[in-house]
Amino acid sequence: MRTTPREVFISLKANFNLNNVQQAVLIGTLLGDGTIQMRKKDARLHIKHSLNQISLVEYKRKVFANITNMNVRVFKQKVGGVDYNFAEFVTLTHSEFTRFYKLFYKEHKKVVPTDLGQLLKSPMSVAVWIMDDGSSEYAGVSIQTHSFTEEEVKNLIKVIENNFNLKALMRKNKNRWIIYFTKSSLFKLTRLVSKYTLPEFEYKLKPYSLRPRRDCTPGPDTIGI
């Protein structure tokens, strides 16, 4: 007898628990561009990036392959009146995502969990976070944390320093706060995350001042939605 789509969904959801890799990627992407959407009963993960980051979408699709039935979708969307190309997929709803929704959301808005120090422990999470929201600067590397409050960014920096022994600074940008790693921290940061960074995103760890002269142009920008 042929298996119905509903039976496939039920089987996927019944046998699913976040493994260590999935949890690390989930935490990193929730600090970055990923969102969890609450549905009627449980929540689902929504991954969406600009098309020039489709390799990152495909990577995350592979990580969560056992809890999604959706292939990566490419589509156009207007942002500020201009058409942009995006790539996305969503997972099936599951109580595991509901658990993380309760940690990372308050009144339907993404927040930094107060117990982040117990969650952000894997270098893989930091690598995914940087691939999502990292940006190379002239002399350092920043993580764009505009959606978080000043106190939340302070908490993020504290966790980074305590859990990874990495020195990070707060910098004001567009009337919000971002995280900045100076040149003195880059060797340790790169050593921490390079193993988990996709080749296409290694440029985010290379400040312009340290690149060969012919390689001093910024990498493709992320459009955070």
PDB file of C-alpha atoms in Angstrom:
ATOM      1  CA  MET A   1       0.000   0.000   0.000  1.00  0.00           C
ATOM      2  CA  ARG A   2       1.269   3.458  -0.920  1.00  0.00           C
ATOM      3  CA  THR A   3       2.197   5.768   1.972  1.00  0.00           C
ATOM      4  CA  THR A   4       0.142   8.967   2.067  1.00  0.00           C
ATOM      5  CA  PRO A   5       1.710  12.415   2.701  1.00  0.00           C
ATOM      6  CA  ARG A   6      -0.113  12.576   6.019  1.00  0.00           C
ATOM      7  CA  GLU A   7       1.423   9.275   7.101  1.00  0.00           C
ATOM      8  CA  VAL A   8       4.867  10.584   6.137  1.00  0.00           C
ATOM      9  CA  PHE A   9       4.322  13.723   8.261  1.00  0.00           C
ATOM     10  CA  ILE A  10       3.157  11.677  11.227  1.00  0.00           C
ATOM     11  CA  SER A  11       6.164   9.364  10.954  1.00  0.00           C
ATOM     12  CA  LEU A  12       8.655  12.237  10.679  1.00  0.00           C
ATOM     13  CA  LYS A  13       7.213  14.046  13.683  1.00  0.00           C
ATOM     14  CA  ALA A  14       6.837  10.923  15.837  1.00  0.00           C
ATOM     15  CA  ASN A  15      10.500   9.991  15.430  1.00  0.00           C
ATOM     16  CA  PHE A  16      11.991  13.473  15.763  1.00  0.00           C
ATOM     17  CA  ASN A  17      14.121  14.859  18.562  1.00  0.00           C
ATOM     18  CA  LEU A  18      16.710  17.585  18.097  1.00  0.00           C
ATOM     19  CA  ASN A  19      20.187  16.061  17.964  1.00  0.00           C
ATOM     20  CA  ASN A  20      23.291  17.978  19.083  1.00  0.00           C
ATOM     21  CA  VAL A  21      24.071  19.353  15.625  1.00  0.00           C
ATOM     22  CA  GLN A  22      20.485  20.457  15.035  1.00  0.00           C
ATOM     23  CA  GLN A  23      20.332  22.169  18.412  1.00  0.00           C
ATOM     24  CA  ALA A  24      23.627  23.983  17.793  1.00  0.00           C
ATOM     25  CA  VAL A  25      22.483  25.174  14.359  1.00  0.00           C
ATOM     26  CA  LEU A  26      19.077  26.153  15.727  1.00  0.00           C
ATOM     27  CA  ILE A  27      20.573  28.302  18.494  1.00  0.00           C
ATOM     28  CA  GLY A  28      22.956  30.014  16.077  1.00  0.00           C
ATOM     29  CA  THR A  29      20.262  30.764  13.539  1.00  0.00           C
ATOM     30  CA  LEU A  30      17.824  32.041  16.181  1.00  0.00           C
ATOM     31  CA  LEU A  31      20.465  34.535  17.291  1.00  0.00           C
ATOM     32  CA  GLY A  32      20.754  35.387  13.598  1.00  0.00           C
ATOM     33  CA  ASP A  33      18.171  35.427  10.821  1.00  0.00           C
ATOM     34  CA  GLY A  34      16.106  32.346  11.671  1.00  0.00           C
ATOM     35  CA  THR A  35      12.579  32.594  13.037  1.00  0.00           C
ATOM     36  CA  ILE A  36      10.244  30.224  14.817  1.00  0.00           C
ATOM     37  CA  GLN A  37       6.586  30.565  13.904  1.00  0.00           C
ATOM     38  CA  MET A  38       3.929  29.473  16.363  1.00  0.00           C
ATOM     39  CA  ARG A  39       1.059  27.658  14.679  1.00  0.00           C
ATOM     40  CA  LYS A  40      -2.151  26.276  16.211  1.00  0.00           C
ATOM     41  CA  LYS A  41      -0.575  23.691  18.490  1.00  0.00           C
ATOM     42  CA  ASP A  42       3.184  23.676  17.942  1.00  0.00           C
ATOM     43  CA  ALA A  43       5.844  25.790  16.271  1.00  0.00           C
ATOM     44  CA  ARG A  44       7.963  25.445  13.144  1.00  0.00           C
ATOM     45  CA  LEU A  45      11.336  26.798  12.063  1.00  0.00           C
ATOM     46  CA  HIS A  46      11.450  29.213   9.119  1.00  0.00           C
ATOM     47  CA  ILE A  47      14.765  29.711   7.332  1.00  0.00           C
ATOM     48  CA  LYS A  48      15.028  32.570   4.844  1.00  0.00           C
ATOM     49  CA  HIS A  49      18.045  34.301   3.322  1.00  0.00           C
ATOM     50  CA  SER A  50      18.808  36.414   0.282  1.00  0.00           C
ATOM     51  CA  LEU A  51      19.460  34.308  -2.808  1.00  0.00           C
ATOM     52  CA  ASN A  52      23.199  34.956  -2.739  1.00  0.00           C
ATOM     53  CA  GLN A  53      23.225  32.957   0.501  1.00  0.00           C
ATOM     54  CA  ILE A  54      21.355  29.971  -0.912  1.00  0.00           C
ATOM     55  CA  SER A  55      24.208  27.639   0.068  1.00  0.00           C
ATOM     56  CA  LEU A  56      23.482  28.483   3.709  1.00  0.00           C
ATOM     57  CA  VAL A  57      19.779  27.743   3.213  1.00  0.00           C
ATOM     58  CA  GLU A  58      20.657  24.422   1.578  1.00  0.00           C
ATOM     59  CA  TYR A  59      23.044  23.590   4.424  1.00  0.00           C
ATOM     60  CA  LYS A  60      20.326  24.223   7.018  1.00  0.00           C
ATOM     61  CA  ARG A  61      17.844  22.251   4.911  1.00  0.00           C
ATOM     62  CA  LYS A  62      20.197  19.248   5.113  1.00  0.00           C
ATOM     63  CA  VAL A  63      20.588  19.680   8.870  1.00  0.00           C
ATOM     64  CA  PHE A  64      16.810  19.590   9.366  1.00  0.00           C
ATOM     65  CA  ALA A  65      16.053  17.117   6.564  1.00  0.00           C
ATOM     66  CA  ASN A  66      14.343  14.690   8.953  1.00  0.00           C
ATOM     67  CA  ILE A  67      11.730  17.242  10.040  1.00  0.00           C
ATOM     68  CA  THR A  68      10.787  18.950   6.774  1.00  0.00           C
ATOM     69  CA  ASN A  69       9.050  17.917   3.586  1.00  0.00           C
ATOM     70  CA  MET A  70       9.747  21.202   1.792  1.00  0.00           C
ATOM     71  CA  ASN A  71      12.537  21.748  -0.717  1.00  0.00           C
ATOM     72  CA  VAL A  72      14.329  25.089  -0.820  1.00  0.00           C
ATOM     73  CA  ARG A  73      12.060  27.625  -2.533  1.00  0.00           C
ATOM     74  CA  VAL A  74      13.367  30.631  -4.486  1.00  0.00           C
ATOM     75  CA  PHE A  75      11.084  33.655  -4.807  1.00  0.00           C
ATOM     76  CA  LYS A  76      10.948  37.426  -5.256  1.00  0.00           C
ATOM     77  CA  GLN A  77       9.844  39.854  -2.561  1.00  0.00           C
ATOM     78  CA  LYS A  78       9.676  43.631  -2.453  1.00  0.00           C
ATOM     79  CA  VAL A  79      11.787  45.295   0.235  1.00  0.00           C
ATOM     80  CA  GLY A  80      11.505  49.071   0.379  1.00  0.00           C
ATOM     81  CA  GLY A  81       9.824  49.042  -3.020  1.00  0.00           C
ATOM     82  CA  VAL A  82      12.650  47.055  -4.652  1.00  0.00           C
ATOM     83  CA  ASP A  83      12.410  43.428  -5.806  1.00  0.00           C
ATOM     84  CA  TYR A  84      14.902  41.044  -4.182  1.00  0.00           C
ATOM     85  CA  ASN A  85      15.413  37.313  -4.611  1.00  0.00           C
ATOM     86  CA  PHE A  86      15.220  35.050  -1.573  1.00  0.00           C
ATOM     87  CA  ALA A  87      15.510  31.365  -0.720  1.00  0.00           C
ATOM     88  CA  GLU A  88      13.595  29.687   2.086  1.00  0.00           C
ATOM     89  CA  PHE A  89      12.151  26.540   3.614  1.00  0.00           C
ATOM     90  CA  VAL A  90      10.099  25.685   6.693  1.00  0.00           C
ATOM     91  CA  THR A  91      10.098  22.622   8.915  1.00  0.00           C
ATOM     92  CA  LEU A  92       7.086  20.707  10.113  1.00  0.00           C
ATOM     93  CA  THR A  93       5.599  21.869  13.397  1.00  0.00           C
ATOM     94  CA  HIS A  94       6.936  20.061  16.456  1.00  0.00           C
ATOM     95  CA  SER A  95       7.055  20.401  20.238  1.00  0.00           C
ATOM     96  CA  GLU A  96      10.869  20.710  20.051  1.00  0.00           C
ATOM     97  CA  PHE A  97      10.480  24.002  18.181  1.00  0.00           C
ATOM     98  CA  THR A  98       7.750  25.072  20.585  1.00  0.00           C
ATOM     99  CA  ARG A  99      10.234  24.583  23.419  1.00  0.00           C
ATOM    100  CA  PHE A 100      12.712  26.939  21.753  1.00  0.00           C
ATOM    101  CA  TYR A 101       9.962  29.393  20.839  1.00  0.00           C
ATOM    102  CA  LYS A 102       9.244  29.771  24.552  1.00  0.00           C
ATOM    103  CA  LEU A 103      12.939  30.440  25.199  1.00  0.00           C
ATOM    104  CA  PHE A 104      13.594  32.897  22.362  1.00  0.00           C
ATOM    105  CA  TYR A 105      10.282  34.748  22.109  1.00  0.00           C
ATOM    106  CA  LYS A 106       8.349  37.042  24.398  1.00  0.00           C
ATOM    107  CA  GLU A 107       5.011  38.468  23.290  1.00  0.00           C
ATOM    108  CA  HIS A 108       5.759  37.242  19.737  1.00  0.00           C
ATOM    109  CA  LYS A 109       9.080  39.142  19.600  1.00  0.00           C
ATOM    110  CA  LYS A 110      12.493  37.501  19.457  1.00  0.00           C
ATOM    111  CA  VAL A 111      14.582  38.039  22.607  1.00  0.00           C
ATOM    112  CA  VAL A 112      17.875  36.831  24.052  1.00  0.00           C
ATOM    113  CA  PRO A 113      17.101  34.118  26.630  1.00  0.00           C
ATOM    114  CA  THR A 114      18.164  35.045  30.159  1.00  0.00           C
ATOM    115  CA  ASP A 115      19.821  31.633  30.484  1.00  0.00           C
ATOM    116  CA  LEU A 116      21.680  31.913  27.166  1.00  0.00           C
ATOM    117  CA  GLY A 117      24.882  30.866  28.915  1.00  0.00           C
ATOM    118  CA  GLN A 118      23.418  27.372  29.250  1.00  0.00           C
ATOM    119  CA  LEU A 119      22.444  27.290  25.554  1.00  0.00           C
ATOM    120  CA  LEU A 120      25.240  28.967  23.597  1.00  0.00           C
ATOM    121  CA  LYS A 121      28.026  26.478  24.248  1.00  0.00           C
ATOM    122  CA  SER A 122      28.873  25.057  20.828  1.00  0.00           C
ATOM    123  CA  PRO A 123      31.333  26.755  18.441  1.00  0.00           C
ATOM    124  CA  MET A 124      28.996  25.575  15.680  1.00  0.00           C
ATOM    125  CA  SER A 125      26.316  27.929  17.020  1.00  0.00           C
ATOM    126  CA  VAL A 126      28.744  30.854  16.830  1.00  0.00           C
ATOM    127  CA  ALA A 127      29.731  29.876  13.277  1.00  0.00           C
ATOM    128  CA  VAL A 128      26.095  29.765  12.127  1.00  0.00           C
ATOM    129  CA  TRP A 129      25.400  33.066  13.869  1.00  0.00           C
ATOM    130  CA  ILE A 130      28.316  34.706  12.043  1.00  0.00           C
ATOM    131  CA  MET A 131      27.294  33.194   8.699  1.00  0.00           C
ATOM    132  CA  ASP A 132      23.820  34.655   9.302  1.00  0.00           C
ATOM    133  CA  ASP A 133      24.648  38.093  10.677  1.00  0.00           C
ATOM    134  CA  GLY A 134      28.421  38.481  10.647  1.00  0.00           C
ATOM    135  CA  SER A 135      30.133  41.229   8.685  1.00  0.00           C
ATOM    136  CA  SER A 136      33.782  41.920   7.940  1.00  0.00           C
ATOM    137  CA  GLU A 137      34.925  45.424   8.841  1.00  0.00           C
ATOM    138  CA  TYR A 138      38.118  47.301   8.001  1.00  0.00           C
ATOM    139  CA  ALA A 139      40.023  46.032  11.043  1.00  0.00           C
ATOM    140  CA  GLY A 140      37.712  43.503  12.689  1.00  0.00           C
ATOM    141  CA  VAL A 141      34.517  41.477  12.479  1.00  0.00           C
ATOM    142  CA  SER A 142      31.047  42.478  13.669  1.00  0.00           C
ATOM    143  CA  ILE A 143      27.787  40.665  14.337  1.00  0.00           C
ATOM    144  CA  GLN A 144      24.697  42.690  13.489  1.00  0.00           C
ATOM    145  CA  THR A 145      22.468  42.517  16.562  1.00  0.00           C
ATOM    146  CA  HIS A 146      20.153  45.438  15.737  1.00  0.00           C
ATOM    147  CA  SER A 147      17.005  43.546  16.733  1.00  0.00           C
ATOM    148  CA  PHE A 148      18.172  43.135  20.341  1.00  0.00           C
ATOM    149  CA  THR A 149      18.188  45.683  23.163  1.00  0.00           C
ATOM    150  CA  GLU A 150      21.311  47.172  24.717  1.00  0.00           C
ATOM    151  CA  GLU A 151      20.954  44.918  27.771  1.00  0.00           C
ATOM    152  CA  GLU A 152      20.494  41.862  25.576  1.00  0.00           C
ATOM    153  CA  VAL A 153      23.646  42.669  23.611  1.00  0.00           C
ATOM    154  CA  LYS A 154      25.534  43.085  26.891  1.00  0.00           C
ATOM    155  CA  ASN A 155      24.307  39.633  27.896  1.00  0.00           C
ATOM    156  CA  LEU A 156      25.418  38.191  24.547  1.00  0.00           C
ATOM    157  CA  ILE A 157      28.911  39.614  25.001  1.00  0.00           C
ATOM    158  CA  LYS A 158      29.111  38.286  28.550  1.00  0.00           C
ATOM    159  CA  VAL A 159      28.181  34.783  27.371  1.00  0.00           C
ATOM    160  CA  ILE A 160      30.712  34.940  24.512  1.00  0.00           C
ATOM    161  CA  GLU A 161      33.463  35.931  26.930  1.00  0.00           C
ATOM    162  CA  ASN A 162      32.513  33.385  29.616  1.00  0.00           C
ATOM    163  CA  ASN A 163      31.834  30.402  27.351  1.00  0.00           C
ATOM    164  CA  PHE A 164      34.480  30.894  24.661  1.00  0.00           C
ATOM    165  CA  ASN A 165      37.066  33.139  26.329  1.00  0.00           C
ATOM    166  CA  LEU A 166      36.610  35.630  23.490  1.00  0.00           C
ATOM    167  CA  LYS A 167      36.901  39.368  23.969  1.00  0.00           C
ATOM    168  CA  ALA A 168      34.086  41.297  22.280  1.00  0.00           C
ATOM    169  CA  LEU A 169      32.980  44.934  22.365  1.00  0.00           C
ATOM    170  CA  MET A 170      29.692  46.792  21.975  1.00  0.00           C
ATOM    171  CA  ARG A 171      29.469  49.362  19.217  1.00  0.00           C
ATOM    172  CA  LYS A 172      26.645  51.696  18.326  1.00  0.00           C
ATOM    173  CA  ASN A 173      25.338  51.383  14.779  1.00  0.00           C
ATOM    174  CA  LYS A 174      22.194  52.988  13.357  1.00  0.00           C
ATOM    175  CA  ASN A 175      21.085  53.916  16.888  1.00  0.00           C
ATOM    176  CA  ARG A 176      21.272  50.247  17.910  1.00  0.00           C
ATOM    177  CA  TRP A 177      24.044  48.061  19.281  1.00  0.00           C
ATOM    178  CA  ILE A 178      26.245  45.521  17.516  1.00  0.00           C
ATOM    179  CA  ILE A 179      28.979  43.138  18.670  1.00  0.00           C
ATOM    180  CA  TYR A 180      32.523  43.841  17.484  1.00  0.00           C
ATOM    181  CA  PHE A 181      35.618  41.634  17.553  1.00  0.00           C
ATOM    182  CA  THR A 182      38.865  43.573  17.244  1.00  0.00           C
ATOM    183  CA  LYS A 183      41.906  42.401  15.309  1.00  0.00           C
ATOM    184  CA  SER A 184      43.418  41.034  18.536  1.00  0.00           C
ATOM    185  CA  SER A 185      40.499  38.586  18.920  1.00  0.00           C
ATOM    186  CA  LEU A 186      40.340  37.405  15.317  1.00  0.00           C
ATOM    187  CA  PHE A 187      42.833  34.535  15.529  1.00  0.00           C
ATOM    188  CA  LYS A 188      40.964  32.967  18.427  1.00  0.00           C
ATOM    189  CA  LEU A 189      37.562  33.622  16.802  1.00  0.00           C
ATOM    190  CA  THR A 190      38.660  32.121  13.484  1.00  0.00           C
ATOM    191  CA  ARG A 191      40.165  29.082  15.174  1.00  0.00           C
ATOM    192  CA  LEU A 192      36.886  28.605  17.066  1.00  0.00           C
ATOM    193  CA  VAL A 193      34.509  28.691  14.092  1.00  0.00           C
ATOM    194  CA  SER A 194      36.470  27.939  10.904  1.00  0.00           C
ATOM    195  CA  LYS A 195      35.771  24.198  11.151  1.00  0.00           C
ATOM    196  CA  TYR A 196      32.028  24.901  10.911  1.00  0.00           C
ATOM    197  CA  THR A 197      32.072  27.807   8.441  1.00  0.00           C
ATOM    198  CA  LEU A 198      31.028  27.152   4.844  1.00  0.00           C
ATOM    199  CA  PRO A 199      33.762  28.174   2.355  1.00  0.00           C
ATOM    200  CA  GLU A 200      31.485  30.792   0.770  1.00  0.00           C
ATOM    201  CA  PHE A 201      31.268  32.608   4.123  1.00  0.00           C
ATOM    202  CA  GLU A 202      34.933  32.651   5.117  1.00  0.00           C
ATOM    203  CA  TYR A 203      35.143  36.240   3.838  1.00  0.00           C
ATOM    204  CA  LYS A 204      33.124  37.318   6.886  1.00  0.00           C
ATOM    205  CA  LEU A 205      36.134  36.441   9.050  1.00  0.00           C
ATOM    206  CA  LYS A 206      38.605  38.476   6.965  1.00  0.00           C
ATOM    207  CA  PRO A 207      38.791  42.220   7.722  1.00  0.00           C
ATOM    208  CA  TYR A 208      39.501  44.351   4.663  1.00  0.00           C
ATOM    209  CA  SER A 209      42.826  45.521   6.100  1.00  0.00           C
ATOM    210  CA  LEU A 210      44.096  41.921   6.257  1.00  0.00           C
ATOM    211  CA  ARG A 211      43.049  40.912   2.731  1.00  0.00           C
ATOM    212  CA  PRO A 212      45.275  41.039  -0.347  1.00  0.00           C
ATOM    213  CA  ARG A 213      44.792  44.351  -2.129  1.00  0.00           C
ATOM    214  CA  ARG A 214      42.775  42.770  -4.953  1.00  0.00           C
ATOM    215  CA  ASP A 215      40.412  41.202  -2.366  1.00  0.00           C
ATOM    216  CA  CYS A 216      39.418  44.325  -0.432  1.00  0.00           C
ATOM    217  CA  THR A 217      35.835  44.586  -1.618  1.00  0.00           C
ATOM    218  CA  PRO A 218      33.053  43.588   0.788  1.00  0.00           C
ATOM    219  CA  GLY A 219      31.371  40.230   0.366  1.00  0.00           C
ATOM    220  CA  PRO A 220      27.706  39.916  -0.606  1.00  0.00           C
ATOM    221  CA  ASP A 221      25.443  41.595   1.900  1.00  0.00           C
ATOM    222  CA  THR A 222      22.670  39.804   3.736  1.00  0.00           C
ATOM    223  CA  ILE A 223      19.199  41.291   3.625  1.00  0.00           C
ATOM    224  CA  GLY A 224      17.760  40.520   7.038  1.00  0.00           C
ATOM    225  CA  ILE A 225      14.030  40.005   6.996  1.00  0.00           C
TER     226      ILE A 225
END
